[in-house]
CSV table of N, CA, C and O in Angstrom, one decimal:
chain,number,residue,atom,x,y,z
A,1,GLN,N,126.2,130.5,121.7
A,1,GLN,CA,127.1,130.7,122.8
A,1,GLN,C,127.4,132.2,123.0
A,1,GLN,O,127.8,132.8,122.0
A,2,VAL,N,127.2,132.6,124.2
A,2,VAL,CA,127.4,134.1,124.5
A,2,VAL,C,128.7,134.2,125.2
A,2,VAL,O,129.0,133.4,126.1
A,3,GLN,N,129.5,135.2,124.8
A,3,GLN,CA,130.8,135.5,125.5
A,3,GLN,C,130.7,136.8,126.1
A,3,GLN,O,130.1,137.8,125.5
A,4,LEU,N,131.2,136.9,127.3
A,4,LEU,CA,131.1,138.2,128.1
A,4,LEU,C,132.5,138.6,128.4
A,4,LEU,O,133.3,137.8,129.0
A,5,LEU,N,132.9,139.8,128.2
A,5,LEU,CA,134.2,140.3,128.5
A,5,LEU,C,134.1,141.6,129.4
A,5,LEU,O,133.6,142.6,128.9
A,6,GLU,N,134.6,141.4,130.6
A,6,GLU,CA,134.5,142.6,131.5
A,6,GLU,C,135.8,143.4,131.4
A,6,GLU,O,136.9,142.9,131.1
A,7,SER,N,135.7,144.7,131.8
A,7,SER,CA,136.8,145.6,131.9
A,7,SER,C,136.5,146.7,132.9
A,7,SER,O,135.3,146.8,133.3
A,8,GLY,N,137.5,147.4,133.4
A,8,GLY,CA,137.3,148.6,134.2
A,8,GLY,C,137.7,148.4,135.7
A,8,GLY,O,137.6,149.3,136.4
A,9,GLY,N,138.0,147.2,136.0
A,9,GLY,CA,138.5,147.0,137.4
A,9,GLY,C,139.8,147.6,137.7
A,9,GLY,O,140.5,148.1,136.8
A,10,GLY,N,140.2,147.6,139.0
A,10,GLY,CA,141.4,148.2,139.4
A,10,GLY,C,141.5,148.5,140.8
A,10,GLY,O,140.7,148.0,141.6
A,11,LEU,N,142.5,149.3,141.2
A,11,LEU,CA,142.8,149.7,142.6
A,11,LEU,C,142.3,151.1,142.8
A,11,LEU,O,142.7,152.0,142.0
A,12,VAL,N,141.5,151.4,143.8
A,12,VAL,CA,141.0,152.7,144.1
A,12,VAL,C,141.0,152.9,145.6
A,12,VAL,O,140.8,152.0,146.3
A,13,GLN,N,141.1,154.2,146.0
A,13,GLN,CA,141.0,154.5,147.4
A,13,GLN,C,139.5,154.5,147.9
A,13,GLN,O,138.6,154.8,147.0
A,14,ALA,N,139.3,154.3,149.1
A,14,ALA,CA,138.0,154.4,149.7
A,14,ALA,C,137.4,155.8,149.3
A,14,ALA,O,138.1,156.8,149.5
A,15,GLY,N,136.1,155.8,149.0
A,15,GLY,CA,135.5,157.0,148.5
A,15,GLY,C,135.6,157.3,147.1
A,15,GLY,O,134.9,158.2,146.6
A,16,GLY,N,136.4,156.5,146.4
A,16,GLY,CA,136.6,156.7,144.9
A,16,GLY,C,135.5,156.0,144.1
A,16,GLY,O,134.6,155.5,144.6
A,17,SER,N,135.7,156.1,142.8
A,17,SER,CA,134.7,155.5,141.9
A,17,SER,C,135.4,154.7,140.8
A,17,SER,O,136.6,154.9,140.5
A,18,LEU,N,134.7,153.7,140.3
A,18,LEU,CA,135.1,152.9,139.1
A,18,LEU,C,133.9,152.6,138.3
A,18,LEU,O,132.7,152.6,138.8
A,19,ARG,N,134.1,152.4,137.0
A,19,ARG,CA,133.0,152.0,136.1
A,19,ARG,C,133.4,150.7,135.4
A,19,ARG,O,134.4,150.7,134.7
A,20,LEU,N,132.7,149.7,135.7
A,20,LEU,CA,132.9,148.4,135.0
A,20,LEU,C,132.0,148.3,133.7
A,20,LEU,O,130.9,148.8,133.7
A,21,SER,N,132.6,147.7,132.7
A,21,SER,CA,131.9,147.4,131.5
A,21,SER,C,131.9,145.9,131.2
A,21,SER,O,132.9,145.3,131.5
A,22,CYS,N,130.9,145.5,130.5
A,22,CYS,CA,130.8,144.1,130.1
A,22,CYS,C,130.2,144.1,128.7
A,22,CYS,O,129.1,144.5,128.5
A,23,VAL,N,131.1,143.6,127.7
A,23,VAL,CA,130.6,143.6,126.3
A,23,VAL,C,130.2,142.1,126.0
A,23,VAL,O,131.0,141.2,126.3
A,24,ALA,N,129.1,142.0,125.5
A,24,ALA,CA,128.5,140.6,125.1
A,24,ALA,C,128.6,140.4,123.6
A,24,ALA,O,128.4,141.3,122.8
A,25,SER,N,128.9,139.2,123.2
A,25,SER,CA,129.0,138.8,121.8
A,25,SER,C,128.4,137.4,121.7
A,25,SER,O,128.4,136.6,122.6
A,26,GLY,N,127.8,137.2,120.5
A,26,GLY,CA,127.3,135.8,120.2
A,26,GLY,C,125.8,135.6,120.5
A,26,GLY,O,125.3,134.5,120.4
A,27,GLY,N,125.1,136.6,120.9
A,27,GLY,CA,123.7,136.5,121.2
A,27,GLY,C,122.9,137.7,120.8
A,27,GLY,O,123.5,138.7,120.3
A,28,ILE,N,121.6,137.7,121.1
A,28,ILE,CA,120.8,138.9,120.8
A,28,ILE,C,120.7,139.6,122.2
A,28,ILE,O,119.9,139.3,123.0
A,29,PHE,N,121.6,140.6,122.3
A,29,PHE,CA,121.8,141.2,123.7
A,29,PHE,C,120.5,141.8,124.2
A,29,PHE,O,120.3,141.7,125.4
A,30,ARG,N,119.7,142.4,123.4
A,30,ARG,CA,118.6,143.1,124.0
A,30,ARG,C,117.6,142.2,124.6
A,30,ARG,O,116.7,142.6,125.4
A,31,ARG,N,117.7,140.9,124.3
A,31,ARG,CA,116.8,139.9,124.9
A,31,ARG,C,117.3,139.3,126.2
A,31,ARG,O,116.6,138.5,126.9
A,32,HIS,N,118.5,139.7,126.6
A,32,HIS,CA,119.2,139.1,127.8
A,32,HIS,C,118.9,139.9,129.0
A,32,HIS,O,119.0,141.2,129.0
A,33,ASP,N,118.6,139.3,130.1
A,33,ASP,CA,118.7,139.9,131.4
A,33,ASP,C,120.2,139.9,131.9
A,33,ASP,O,120.9,138.8,131.8
A,34,MET,N,120.7,141.0,132.4
A,34,MET,CA,122.1,141.1,132.7
A,34,MET,C,122.3,141.4,134.2
A,34,MET,O,121.4,142.0,134.8
A,35,ALA,N,123.4,141.0,134.7
A,35,ALA,CA,123.7,141.3,136.1
A,35,ALA,C,125.2,141.3,136.4
A,35,ALA,O,126.0,140.8,135.6
A,36,TRP,N,125.5,141.9,137.5
A,36,TRP,CA,126.8,141.9,138.1
A,36,TRP,C,126.8,141.1,139.4
A,36,TRP,O,125.9,141.4,140.3
A,37,TYR,N,127.7,140.2,139.6
A,37,TYR,CA,127.9,139.5,140.8
A,37,TYR,C,129.3,139.9,141.3
A,37,TYR,O,130.2,140.3,140.5
A,38,ARG,N,129.6,139.5,142.6
A,38,ARG,CA,131.0,139.7,143.1
A,38,ARG,C,131.3,138.6,144.1
A,38,ARG,O,130.4,138.0,144.7
A,39,GLN,N,132.6,138.3,144.1
A,39,GLN,CA,133.0,137.2,145.0
A,39,GLN,C,134.3,137.7,145.7
A,39,GLN,O,135.3,137.9,145.0
A,40,ALA,N,134.2,137.8,147.0
A,40,ALA,CA,135.4,138.1,147.8
A,40,ALA,C,136.1,136.8,148.2
A,40,ALA,O,135.5,135.8,148.3
A,41,PRO,N,137.4,136.9,148.6
A,41,PRO,CA,138.1,135.7,148.9
A,41,PRO,C,137.5,135.0,150.1
A,41,PRO,O,137.1,135.6,151.1
A,42,GLY,N,137.2,133.7,149.9
A,42,GLY,CA,136.7,132.9,151.0
A,42,GLY,C,135.2,133.0,151.2
A,42,GLY,O,134.6,132.5,152.1
A,43,LYS,N,134.5,133.8,150.2
A,43,LYS,CA,133.1,134.0,150.4
A,43,LYS,C,132.4,133.5,149.1
A,43,LYS,O,133.0,133.3,148.1
A,44,GLN,N,131.1,133.4,149.2
A,44,GLN,CA,130.3,133.0,148.1
A,44,GLN,C,130.1,134.1,147.1
A,44,GLN,O,130.3,135.3,147.4
A,45,ARG,N,129.7,133.8,145.9
A,45,ARG,CA,129.4,134.8,144.9
A,45,ARG,C,128.0,135.3,145.1
A,45,ARG,O,127.0,134.6,145.2
A,46,ASP,N,128.0,136.7,145.2
A,46,ASP,CA,126.7,137.3,145.5
A,46,ASP,C,126.3,138.3,144.4
A,46,ASP,O,127.1,138.9,143.8
A,47,LEU,N,124.9,138.4,144.3
A,47,LEU,CA,124.4,139.3,143.3
A,47,LEU,C,124.6,140.7,143.8
A,47,LEU,O,124.2,141.0,144.9
A,48,VAL,N,125.0,141.6,142.9
A,48,VAL,CA,125.2,143.0,143.3
A,48,VAL,C,124.1,143.9,142.7
A,48,VAL,O,123.5,144.7,143.3
A,49,ALA,N,123.9,143.7,141.4
A,49,ALA,CA,122.9,144.5,140.7
A,49,ALA,C,122.4,143.8,139.4
A,49,ALA,O,123.2,143.0,138.9
A,50,SER,N,121.2,144.0,139.0
A,50,SER,CA,120.7,143.4,137.8
A,50,SER,C,119.8,144.4,137.0
A,50,SER,O,119.3,145.4,137.5
A,51,ILE,N,119.7,144.1,135.7
A,51,ILE,CA,118.9,144.8,134.8
A,51,ILE,C,118.3,143.9,133.8
A,51,ILE,O,119.0,143.1,133.2
A,52,THR,N,116.9,144.0,133.7
A,52,THR,CA,116.2,143.1,132.8
A,52,THR,C,116.4,143.6,131.4
A,52,THR,O,116.8,144.7,131.1
A,53,SER,N,115.9,142.7,130.5
A,53,SER,CA,115.9,143.1,129.1
A,53,SER,C,115.0,144.4,128.9
A,53,SER,O,115.2,145.2,128.0
A,54,GLY,N,114.0,144.6,129.8
A,54,GLY,CA,113.2,145.7,129.7
A,54,GLY,C,113.7,146.9,130.4
A,54,GLY,O,113.0,148.0,130.5
A,55,GLY,N,114.8,146.8,131.1
A,55,GLY,CA,115.4,147.9,131.8
A,55,GLY,C,115.1,148.1,133.2
A,55,GLY,O,115.5,149.1,133.9
A,56,ILE,N,114.4,147.1,133.8
A,56,ILE,CA,114.1,147.2,135.3
A,56,ILE,C,115.4,146.8,136.0
A,56,ILE,O,116.0,145.8,135.8
A,57,THR,N,115.7,147.6,137.0
A,57,THR,CA,117.0,147.4,137.8
A,57,THR,C,116.7,147.0,139.2
A,57,THR,O,115.6,147.3,139.8
A,58,ASP,N,117.6,146.3,139.8
A,58,ASP,CA,117.5,146.0,141.2
A,58,ASP,C,118.9,145.9,141.8
A,58,ASP,O,119.9,145.7,141.1
A,59,TYR,N,119.0,146.1,143.1
A,59,TYR,CA,120.4,146.2,143.7
A,59,TYR,C,120.3,145.5,145.1
A,59,TYR,O,119.3,145.4,145.8
A,60,SER,N,121.5,145.0,145.5
A,60,SER,CA,121.6,144.5,146.8
A,60,SER,C,121.6,145.6,147.8
A,60,SER,O,121.9,146.8,147.4
A,61,ASP,N,121.2,145.4,149.0
A,61,ASP,CA,121.1,146.4,150.0
A,61,ASP,C,122.5,147.1,150.3
A,61,ASP,O,122.6,148.3,150.6
A,62,SER,N,123.5,146.3,150.1
A,62,SER,CA,124.9,146.8,150.4
A,62,SER,C,125.4,147.9,149.4
A,62,SER,O,126.3,148.6,149.8
A,63,VAL,N,124.8,147.9,148.2
A,63,VAL,CA,125.3,148.8,147.2
A,63,VAL,C,124.2,149.8,146.8
A,63,VAL,O,124.6,150.8,146.0
A,64,ARG,N,123.0,149.6,147.2
A,64,ARG,CA,121.9,150.5,146.7
A,64,ARG,C,122.2,152.0,147.2
A,64,ARG,O,122.6,152.3,148.3
A,65,GLY,N,122.1,152.9,146.2
A,65,GLY,CA,122.4,154.3,146.4
A,65,GLY,C,123.8,154.7,146.1
A,65,GLY,O,124.2,155.8,146.0
A,66,ARG,N,124.7,153.6,145.9
A,66,ARG,CA,126.1,153.9,145.5
A,66,ARG,C,126.5,153.4,144.1
A,66,ARG,O,127.3,154.0,143.5
A,67,PHE,N,125.8,152.3,143.7
A,67,PHE,CA,126.1,151.7,142.4
A,67,PHE,C,124.9,151.9,141.5
A,67,PHE,O,123.8,151.9,142.0
A,68,THR,N,125.2,152.0,140.2
A,68,THR,CA,124.2,152.1,139.2
A,68,THR,C,124.5,151.2,138.1
A,68,THR,O,125.6,151.2,137.5
A,69,ILE,N,123.5,150.3,137.7
A,69,ILE,CA,123.7,149.4,136.6
A,69,ILE,C,122.9,150.0,135.4
A,69,ILE,O,121.8,150.6,135.6
A,70,SER,N,123.5,149.9,134.2
A,70,SER,CA,122.8,150.4,133.0
A,70,SER,C,123.2,149.6,131.8
A,70,SER,O,124.2,148.8,131.9
A,71,ARG,N,122.5,149.7,130.7
A,71,ARG,CA,122.9,149.0,129.5
A,71,ARG,C,122.7,149.8,128.3
A,71,ARG,O,121.9,150.7,128.3
A,72,ASP,N,123.5,149.5,127.3
A,72,ASP,CA,123.5,150.1,126.0
A,72,ASP,C,123.3,149.0,125.0
A,72,ASP,O,124.3,148.3,124.6
A,73,ASN,N,122.1,148.8,124.6
A,73,ASN,CA,121.8,147.7,123.7
A,73,ASN,C,122.5,147.8,122.3
A,73,ASN,O,122.8,146.9,121.6
A,74,ALA,N,122.6,149.1,121.9
A,74,ALA,CA,123.3,149.3,120.6
A,74,ALA,C,124.8,148.9,120.6
A,74,ALA,O,125.3,148.6,119.6
A,75,LYS,N,125.3,148.9,121.8
A,75,LYS,CA,126.8,148.5,121.9
A,75,LYS,C,126.9,147.2,122.6
A,75,LYS,O,128.1,146.8,122.9
A,76,ASN,N,125.8,146.4,122.9
A,76,ASN,CA,125.9,145.1,123.5
A,76,ASN,C,126.7,145.2,124.8
A,76,ASN,O,127.4,144.3,125.2
A,77,THR,N,126.4,146.2,125.6
A,77,THR,CA,127.3,146.5,126.8
A,77,THR,C,126.4,146.8,128.0
A,77,THR,O,125.4,147.5,127.9
A,78,VAL,N,126.8,146.2,129.1
A,78,VAL,CA,126.2,146.6,130.4
A,78,VAL,C,127.3,147.2,131.3
A,78,VAL,O,128.5,146.8,131.2
A,79,PHE,N,126.9,148.2,132.1
A,79,PHE,CA,127.8,149.0,132.9
A,79,PHE,C,127.5,148.8,134.4
A,79,PHE,O,126.3,148.6,134.7
A,80,LEU,N,128.5,149.0,135.2
A,80,LEU,CA,128.2,149.2,136.6
A,80,LEU,C,129.1,150.4,137.1
A,80,LEU,O,130.3,150.3,137.2
A,81,GLN,N,128.4,151.5,137.4
A,81,GLN,CA,129.0,152.6,137.9
A,81,GLN,C,129.1,152.5,139.4
A,81,GLN,O,128.0,152.4,140.1
A,82,MET,N,130.3,152.5,140.0
A,82,MET,CA,130.4,152.3,141.4
A,82,MET,C,131.0,153.6,142.1
A,82,MET,O,132.1,154.0,141.7
A,83,ASN,N,130.2,154.2,142.9
A,83,ASN,CA,130.7,155.4,143.6
A,83,ASN,C,130.8,155.2,145.1
A,83,ASN,O,130.3,154.2,145.6
A,84,ASN,N,131.5,156.1,145.7
A,84,ASN,CA,131.7,156.0,147.2
A,84,ASN,C,132.2,154.6,147.6
A,84,ASN,O,131.6,153.9,148.5
A,85,LEU,N,133.2,154.1,146.9
A,85,LEU,CA,133.6,152.7,147.2
A,85,LEU,C,134.2,152.5,148.6
A,85,LEU,O,134.8,153.4,149.1
A,86,LYS,N,133.9,151.3,149.1
A,86,LYS,CA,134.4,151.0,150.5
A,86,LYS,C,135.3,149.8,150.4
A,86,LYS,O,135.2,149.0,149.4
A,87,PRO,N,136.2,149.6,151.4
A,87,PRO,CA,137.0,148.4,151.4
A,87,PRO,C,136.2,147.1,151.3
A,87,PRO,O,136.7,146.1,150.7
A,88,ASP,N,135.0,147.0,151.8
A,88,ASP,CA,134.2,145.8,151.7
A,88,ASP,C,133.7,145.6,150.3
A,88,ASP,O,133.2,144.5,150.1
A,89,ASP,N,133.9,146.5,149.4
A,89,ASP,CA,133.5,146.3,148.0
A,89,ASP,C,134.6,145.5,147.3
A,89,ASP,O,134.4,145.1,146.1
A,90,THR,N,135.7,145.3,147.9
A,90,THR,CA,136.8,144.5,147.3
A,90,THR,C,136.4,143.1,147.0
A,90,THR,O,135.9,142.4,147.8
A,91,ALA,N,136.5,142.8,145.7
A,91,ALA,CA,136.1,141.4,145.2
A,91,ALA,C,136.4,141.3,143.7
A,91,ALA,O,136.8,142.3,143.1
A,92,VAL,N,136.3,140.1,143.2
A,92,VAL,CA,136.2,139.9,141.8
A,92,VAL,C,134.8,140.1,141.3
A,92,VAL,O,133.9,139.5,141.9
A,93,TYR,N,134.6,140.9,140.3
A,93,TYR,CA,133.3,141.2,139.8
A,93,TYR,C,133.0,140.5,138.5
A,93,TYR,O,133.9,140.5,137.6
A,94,TYR,N,131.9,139.8,138.5
A,94,TYR,CA,131.6,139.0,137.3
A,94,TYR,C,130.3,139.5,136.6
A,94,TYR,O,129.3,139.8,137.3
A,95,CYS,N,130.4,139.5,135.3
A,95,CYS,CA,129.2,139.8,134.5
A,95,CYS,C,128.4,138.5,134.2
A,95,CYS,O,129.0,137.5,134.0
A,96,HIS,N,127.1,138.6,134.3
A,96,HIS,CA,126.3,137.4,134.1
A,96,HIS,C,125.1,137.8,133.1
A,96,HIS,O,124.6,138.9,133.1
A,97,SER,N,124.8,136.8,132.2
A,97,SER,CA,123.8,137.0,131.2
A,97,SER,C,122.8,135.8,131.3
A,97,SER,O,123.3,134.7,131.5
A,98,ARG,N,121.6,136.1,131.2
A,98,ARG,CA,120.6,135.1,131.2
A,98,ARG,C,119.5,135.3,130.1
A,98,ARG,O,119.0,136.4,130.0
A,99,VAL,N,119.2,134.2,129.4
A,99,VAL,CA,118.2,134.4,128.4
A,99,VAL,C,117.3,133.1,128.4
A,99,VAL,O,117.8,132.0,128.6
A,100,ARG,N,116.1,133.3,128.2
A,100,ARG,CA,115.1,132.2,128.3
A,100,ARG,C,114.2,132.3,127.1
A,100,ARG,O,113.1,132.8,127.1
A,101,PRO,N,114.7,131.7,126.0
A,101,PRO,CA,114.0,131.8,124.7
A,101,PRO,C,112.7,131.0,124.7
A,101,PRO,O,111.7,131.3,124.0
A,102,THR,N,112.6,130.0,125.5
A,102,THR,CA,111.3,129.2,125.7
A,102,THR,C,111.1,129.0,127.2
A,102,THR,O,112.1,129.2,128.0
A,103,ILE,N,110.0,128.4,127.6
A,103,ILE,CA,109.7,128.1,129.0
A,103,ILE,C,110.7,127.1,129.5
A,103,ILE,O,111.2,127.1,130.6
A,104,GLU,N,111.1,126.1,128.6
A,104,GLU,CA,112.0,125.0,129.0
A,104,GLU,C,113.4,125.4,129.0
A,104,GLU,O,114.2,124.8,129.6
A,105,ALA,N,113.8,126.4,128.2
A,105,ALA,CA,115.2,126.8,128.0
A,105,ALA,C,115.6,127.9,128.9
A,105,ALA,O,114.9,129.0,128.9
A,106,ASP,N,116.7,127.8,129.6
A,106,ASP,CA,117.2,128.8,130.5
A,106,ASP,C,118.7,128.7,130.4
A,106,ASP,O,119.3,127.8,131.0
A,107,TYR,N,119.3,129.7,129.7
A,107,TYR,CA,120.7,129.7,129.5
A,107,TYR,C,121.4,130.8,130.3
A,107,TYR,O,120.9,132.0,130.3
A,108,ASN,N,122.5,130.5,130.9
A,108,ASN,CA,123.2,131.4,131.7
A,108,ASN,C,124.7,131.4,131.3
A,108,ASN,O,125.3,130.4,131.0
A,109,PHE,N,125.3,132.6,131.3
A,109,PHE,CA,126.6,132.8,130.9
A,109,PHE,C,127.4,133.7,131.8
A,109,PHE,O,126.8,134.6,132.4
A,110,TRP,N,128.7,133.4,132.0
A,110,TRP,CA,129.5,134.2,132.9
A,110,TRP,C,130.7,134.8,132.2
A,110,TRP,O,131.3,134.1,131.3
A,111,GLY,N,131.2,135.9,132.6
A,111,GLY,CA,132.4,136.5,132.2
A,111,GLY,C,133.6,135.9,133.0
A,111,GLY,O,133.3,135.1,134.0
A,112,GLN,N,134.8,136.3,132.7
A,112,GLN,CA,135.9,135.8,133.4
A,112,GLN,C,136.2,136.5,134.7
A,112,GLN,O,137.0,136.1,135.6
A,113,GLY,N,135.6,137.7,134.9
A,113,GLY,CA,135.8,138.4,136.1
A,113,GLY,C,136.8,139.5,136.0
A,113,GLY,O,137.8,139.4,135.2
A,114,THR,N,136.6,140.6,136.8
A,114,THR,CA,137.6,141.7,136.9
A,114,THR,C,137.8,142.1,138.3
A,114,THR,O,136.8,142.2,139.1
A,115,GLN,N,139.0,142.3,138.7
A,115,GLN,CA,139.3,142.5,140.1
A,115,GLN,C,139.1,144.0,140.5
A,115,GLN,O,139.5,144.9,139.8
A,116,VAL,N,138.4,144.2,141.6
A,116,VAL,CA,138.2,145.5,142.2
A,116,VAL,C,138.8,145.5,143.6
A,116,VAL,O,138.4,144.7,144.4
A,117,THR,N,139.7,146.4,143.8
A,117,THR,CA,140.4,146.5,145.1
A,117,THR,C,140.2,147.9,145.7
A,117,THR,O,140.6,148.9,145.0
A,118,VAL,N,139.7,148.0,146.9
A,118,VAL,CA,139.4,149.3,147.5
A,118,VAL,C,140.3,149.4,148.7
A,118,VAL,O,140.2,148.6,149.7
A,119,SER,N,141.2,150.4,148.7
A,119,SER,CA,142.1,150.5,149.9
A,119,SER,C,141.5,151.5,150.9
A,119,SER,O,140.9,152.5,150.5
A,120,SER,N,141.8,151.3,152.1
A,120,SER,CA,141.3,152.2,153.2
A,120,SER,C,142.3,153.4,153.4
A,120,SER,O,143.4,153.4,152.9
């Protein structure tokens, strides 16, 4: 069982920056594909950014060029650096972990979420 603990959310003015962290425990972190999702009130949970176990990154169009996902395998941590924040970025941000030890096995884990609020 993998546990994910997010931190770093808060209230920031438009144009500001925040850095989210997610510490994983209970698994072999370097084998996990990691991602950040977000969910605004009344909306579905959407993928924001992802990073594979090999370090390949991808971003949603809405955050590309402003957000950066990275990982530190020595610290079992994935980060989301968010710059030039906009009010539309306001949401609960969730850390996600996926590991597929075999073709048949596909395990997914979620953190509890951290609130990011961007004021205009």
